[in-house]
Tab-separated table of C-alpha atoms in Angstrom:
chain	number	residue	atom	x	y	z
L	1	UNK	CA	-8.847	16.032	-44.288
L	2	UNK	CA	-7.707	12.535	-43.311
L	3	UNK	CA	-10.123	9.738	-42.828
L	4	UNK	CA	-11.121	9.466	-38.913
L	5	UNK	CA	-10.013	6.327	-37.407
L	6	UNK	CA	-12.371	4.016	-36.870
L	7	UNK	CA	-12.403	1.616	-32.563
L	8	UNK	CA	-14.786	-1.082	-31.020
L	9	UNK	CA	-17.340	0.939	-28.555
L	10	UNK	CA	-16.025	1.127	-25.480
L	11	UNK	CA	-12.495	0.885	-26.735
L	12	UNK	CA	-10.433	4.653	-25.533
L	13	UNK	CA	-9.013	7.100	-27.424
L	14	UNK	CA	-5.287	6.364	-28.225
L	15	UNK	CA	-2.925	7.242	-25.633
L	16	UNK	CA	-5.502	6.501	-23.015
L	17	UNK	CA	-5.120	4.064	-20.706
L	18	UNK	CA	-8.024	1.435	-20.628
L	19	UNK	CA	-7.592	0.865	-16.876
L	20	UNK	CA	-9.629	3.379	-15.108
L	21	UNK	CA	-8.772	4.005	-11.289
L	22	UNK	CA	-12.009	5.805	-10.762
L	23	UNK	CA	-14.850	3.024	-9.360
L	24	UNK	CA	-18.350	4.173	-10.198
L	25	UNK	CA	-18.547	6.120	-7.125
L	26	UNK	CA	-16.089	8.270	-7.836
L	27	UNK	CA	-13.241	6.611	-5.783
L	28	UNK	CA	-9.601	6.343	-6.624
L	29	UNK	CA	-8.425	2.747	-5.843
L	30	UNK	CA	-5.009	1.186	-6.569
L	31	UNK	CA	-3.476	-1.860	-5.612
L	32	UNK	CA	0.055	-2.220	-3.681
L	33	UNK	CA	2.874	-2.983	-5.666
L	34	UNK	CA	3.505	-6.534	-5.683
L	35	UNK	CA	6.831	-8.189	-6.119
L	36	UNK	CA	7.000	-11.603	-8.171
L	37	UNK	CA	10.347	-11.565	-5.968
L	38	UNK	CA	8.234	-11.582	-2.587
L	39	UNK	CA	5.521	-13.863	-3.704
L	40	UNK	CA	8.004	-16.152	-4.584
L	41	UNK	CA	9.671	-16.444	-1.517
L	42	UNK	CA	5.983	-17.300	-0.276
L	43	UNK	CA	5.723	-20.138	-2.576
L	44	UNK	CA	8.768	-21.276	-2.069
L	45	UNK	CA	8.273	-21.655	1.403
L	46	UNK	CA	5.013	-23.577	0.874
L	47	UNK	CA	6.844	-26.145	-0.639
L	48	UNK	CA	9.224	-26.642	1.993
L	49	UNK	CA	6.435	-26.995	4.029
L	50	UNK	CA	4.603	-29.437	1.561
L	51	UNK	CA	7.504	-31.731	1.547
L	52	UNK	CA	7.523	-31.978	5.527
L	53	UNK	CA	3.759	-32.868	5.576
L	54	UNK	CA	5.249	-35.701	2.492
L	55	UNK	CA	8.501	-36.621	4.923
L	56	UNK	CA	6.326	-37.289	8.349
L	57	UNK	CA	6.682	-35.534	11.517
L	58	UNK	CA	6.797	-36.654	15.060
L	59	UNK	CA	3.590	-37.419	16.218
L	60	UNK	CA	4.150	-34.837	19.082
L	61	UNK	CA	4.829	-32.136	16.943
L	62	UNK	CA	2.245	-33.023	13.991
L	63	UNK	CA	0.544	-29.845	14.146
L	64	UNK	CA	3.593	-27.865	13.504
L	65	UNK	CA	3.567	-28.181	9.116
L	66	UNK	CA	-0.165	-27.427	9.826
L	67	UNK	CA	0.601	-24.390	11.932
L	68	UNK	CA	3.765	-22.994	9.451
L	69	UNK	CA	1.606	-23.592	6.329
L	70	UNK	CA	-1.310	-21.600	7.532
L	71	UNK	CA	0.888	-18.651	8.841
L	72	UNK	CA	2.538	-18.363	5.318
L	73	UNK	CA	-0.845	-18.154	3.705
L	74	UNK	CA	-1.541	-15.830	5.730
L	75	UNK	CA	1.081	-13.420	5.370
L	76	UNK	CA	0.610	-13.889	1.534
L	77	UNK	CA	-2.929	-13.131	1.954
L	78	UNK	CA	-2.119	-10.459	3.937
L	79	UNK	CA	0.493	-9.355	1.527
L	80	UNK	CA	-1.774	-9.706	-1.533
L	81	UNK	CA	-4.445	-7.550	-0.165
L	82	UNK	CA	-3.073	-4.157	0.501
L	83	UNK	CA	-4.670	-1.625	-1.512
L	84	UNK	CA	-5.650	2.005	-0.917
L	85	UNK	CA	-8.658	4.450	-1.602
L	86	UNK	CA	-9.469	7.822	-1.592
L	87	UNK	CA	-13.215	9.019	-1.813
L	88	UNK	CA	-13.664	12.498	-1.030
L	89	UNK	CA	-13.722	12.520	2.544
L	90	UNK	CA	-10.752	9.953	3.289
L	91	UNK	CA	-7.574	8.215	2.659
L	92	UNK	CA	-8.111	4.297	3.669
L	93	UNK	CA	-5.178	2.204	3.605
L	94	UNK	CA	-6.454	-1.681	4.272
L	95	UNK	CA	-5.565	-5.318	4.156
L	96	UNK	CA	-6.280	-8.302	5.877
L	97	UNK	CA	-5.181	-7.743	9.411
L	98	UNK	CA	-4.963	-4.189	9.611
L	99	UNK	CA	-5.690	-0.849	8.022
L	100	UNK	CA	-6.037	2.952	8.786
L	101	UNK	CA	-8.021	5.691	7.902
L	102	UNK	CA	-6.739	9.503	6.966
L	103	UNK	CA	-8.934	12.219	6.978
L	104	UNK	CA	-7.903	14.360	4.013
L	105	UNK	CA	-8.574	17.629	6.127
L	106	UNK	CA	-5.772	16.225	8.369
L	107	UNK	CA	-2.900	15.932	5.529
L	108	UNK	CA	0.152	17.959	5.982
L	109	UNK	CA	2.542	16.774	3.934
L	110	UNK	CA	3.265	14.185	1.132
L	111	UNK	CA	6.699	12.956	-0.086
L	112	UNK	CA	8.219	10.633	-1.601
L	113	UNK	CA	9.564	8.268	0.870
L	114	UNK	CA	11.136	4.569	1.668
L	115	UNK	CA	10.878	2.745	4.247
L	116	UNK	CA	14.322	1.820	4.811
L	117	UNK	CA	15.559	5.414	5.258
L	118	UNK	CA	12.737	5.913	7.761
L	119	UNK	CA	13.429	2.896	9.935
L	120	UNK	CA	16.742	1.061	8.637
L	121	UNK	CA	16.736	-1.030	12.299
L	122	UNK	CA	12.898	-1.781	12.019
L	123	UNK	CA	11.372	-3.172	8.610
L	124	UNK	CA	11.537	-7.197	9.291
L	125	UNK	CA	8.902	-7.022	12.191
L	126	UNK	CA	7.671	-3.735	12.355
L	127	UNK	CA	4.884	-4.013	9.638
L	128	UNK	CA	3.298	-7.022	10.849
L	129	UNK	CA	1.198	-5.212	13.544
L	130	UNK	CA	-2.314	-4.163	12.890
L	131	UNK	CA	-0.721	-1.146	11.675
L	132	UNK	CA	2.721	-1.529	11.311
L	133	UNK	CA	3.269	0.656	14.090
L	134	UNK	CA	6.784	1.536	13.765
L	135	UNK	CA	9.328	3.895	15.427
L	136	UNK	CA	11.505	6.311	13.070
L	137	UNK	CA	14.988	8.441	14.779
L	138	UNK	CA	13.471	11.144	11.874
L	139	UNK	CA	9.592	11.420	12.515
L	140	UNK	CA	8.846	9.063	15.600
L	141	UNK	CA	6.286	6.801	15.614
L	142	UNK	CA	4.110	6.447	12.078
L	143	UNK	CA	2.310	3.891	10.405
L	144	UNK	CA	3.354	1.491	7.579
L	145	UNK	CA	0.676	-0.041	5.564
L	146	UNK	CA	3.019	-1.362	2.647
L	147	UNK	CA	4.322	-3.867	0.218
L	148	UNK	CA	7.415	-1.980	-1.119
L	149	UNK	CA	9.711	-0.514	1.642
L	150	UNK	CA	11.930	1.111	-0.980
L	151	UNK	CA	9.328	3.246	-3.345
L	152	UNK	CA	6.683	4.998	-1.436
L	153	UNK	CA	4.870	7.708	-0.069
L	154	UNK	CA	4.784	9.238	3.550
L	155	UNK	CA	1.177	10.927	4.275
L	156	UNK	CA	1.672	13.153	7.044
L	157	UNK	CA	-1.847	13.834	9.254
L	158	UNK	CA	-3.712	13.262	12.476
L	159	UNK	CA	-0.666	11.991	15.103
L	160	UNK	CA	0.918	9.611	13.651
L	161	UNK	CA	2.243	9.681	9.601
L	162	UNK	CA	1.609	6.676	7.415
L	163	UNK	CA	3.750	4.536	4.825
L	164	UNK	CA	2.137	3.449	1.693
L	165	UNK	CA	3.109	1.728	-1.737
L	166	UNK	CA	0.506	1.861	-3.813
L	167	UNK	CA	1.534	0.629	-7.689
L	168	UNK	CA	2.132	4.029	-9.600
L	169	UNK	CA	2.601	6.460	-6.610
L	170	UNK	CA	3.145	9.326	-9.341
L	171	UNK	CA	-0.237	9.087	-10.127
L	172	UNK	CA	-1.760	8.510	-6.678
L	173	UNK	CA	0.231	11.024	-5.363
L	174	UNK	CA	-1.175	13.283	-7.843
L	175	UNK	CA	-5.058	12.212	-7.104
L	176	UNK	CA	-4.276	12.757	-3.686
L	177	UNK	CA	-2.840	16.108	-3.609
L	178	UNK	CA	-5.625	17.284	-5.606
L	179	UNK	CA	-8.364	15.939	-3.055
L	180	UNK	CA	-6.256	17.058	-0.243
L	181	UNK	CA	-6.366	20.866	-1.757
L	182	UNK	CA	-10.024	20.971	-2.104
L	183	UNK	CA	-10.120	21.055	1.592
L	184	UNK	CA	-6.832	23.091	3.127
L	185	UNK	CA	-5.282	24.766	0.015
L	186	UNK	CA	-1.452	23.956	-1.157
L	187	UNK	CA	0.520	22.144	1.242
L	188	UNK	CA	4.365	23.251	1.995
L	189	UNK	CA	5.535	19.843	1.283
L	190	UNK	CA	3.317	18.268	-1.385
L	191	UNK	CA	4.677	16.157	-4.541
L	192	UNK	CA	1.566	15.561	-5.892
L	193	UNK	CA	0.849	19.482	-6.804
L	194	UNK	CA	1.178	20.376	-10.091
L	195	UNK	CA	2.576	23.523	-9.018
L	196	UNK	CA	5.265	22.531	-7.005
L	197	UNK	CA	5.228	22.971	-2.840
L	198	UNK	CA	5.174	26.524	-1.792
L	199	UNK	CA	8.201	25.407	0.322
L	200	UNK	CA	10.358	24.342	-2.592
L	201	UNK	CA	9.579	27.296	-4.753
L	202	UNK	CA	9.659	30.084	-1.531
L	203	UNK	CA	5.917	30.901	-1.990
């Protein structure tokens, strides 16, 4: 018999991830997938804006660095702060600005989606309502709470389907599906079941 291998307390088993999604209530949280890409663009464009406040402006227009430079915080903020839940009762999909709410008794479908096959002509200014209220030639109108517009998941419920990102959609998908089934049984379109949709395998 070998000799068991001795960890720290509070140190996991190996192979286990040390990042737990679960919060002490039992919630599933994960963040949106952040670009280094996209943030950099935002910082970027903070220093173009920190070298006009350095250059001088007009002293009719000296509220406009003022006005740029808090909009790009803004939409970094924004940005930043997408992240998504599921509790028993709900999918919430929130940042600053904006969010939306899913009932999981609602959910018909979830896929594997991006946002650039479901509205090529619309990604540059469709996400920056309170929803991202967008319009799709495929499914119509649907929300897009995102970060990533080419690695996500469409949640089909209530009247309107929503876009998210969430950083390892595998695994949310998963959590989701399995929350989702507690309440209406296996979906015909559902990536997160272990199983496989009824649909694909002609169940």
């Amino acid at each position: 018999m070998g000799m068991a291998t001795l960890r720290a307390p509070g140190q996991p088993p190996r192979g286990v991830r040390s990042e737990d999604p679960l919060d002490h209530e039992g919630r599933f949280r994960a963040h949106g997938q952040i670009s280094y890409g996209v943030v950099g663009v935002y910082v970027f464009l903070l220093i173009v804006i920190l070298l006009l406040f350095r250059a001088g402006t007009s002293p009719s227009f000296w509220w406009v660095p003022w006005f740029l430079g808090i909009l790009v915080v803004a939409m970094l903020a924004r940005y930043l702060s997408t992240s998504y839940r599921i509790d028993d009762v709900e999918l919430q999909a929130w940042r600053i600005f904006g969010g939306r709410r899913v009932q999981l008794s609602e959910v018909r479908r979830i896929e594997y989606s991006a946002l650039r096959d479901l509205a090529p002509g619309g990604t540059f200014f469709g996400g920056w309502g309170w929803r991202g209220r967008m319009w799709s030639p495929l499914i119509g109108w649907f929300d897009a709470i995102h970060t990533d517009a080419a690695r996500g998941l469409l949640v089909t419920a209530g009247n309107e389907p929503v876009y998210i990102s969430p950083s390892r959609p595998e695994e949310f998908a998963r959590e989701l599906s399995r929350r989702v089934r507690s309440y209406t049984g296996r979906l015909a379109v559902d990536v997160g079941d272990p199983l496989g949709s009824p649909a694909a395998s002609g169940a």
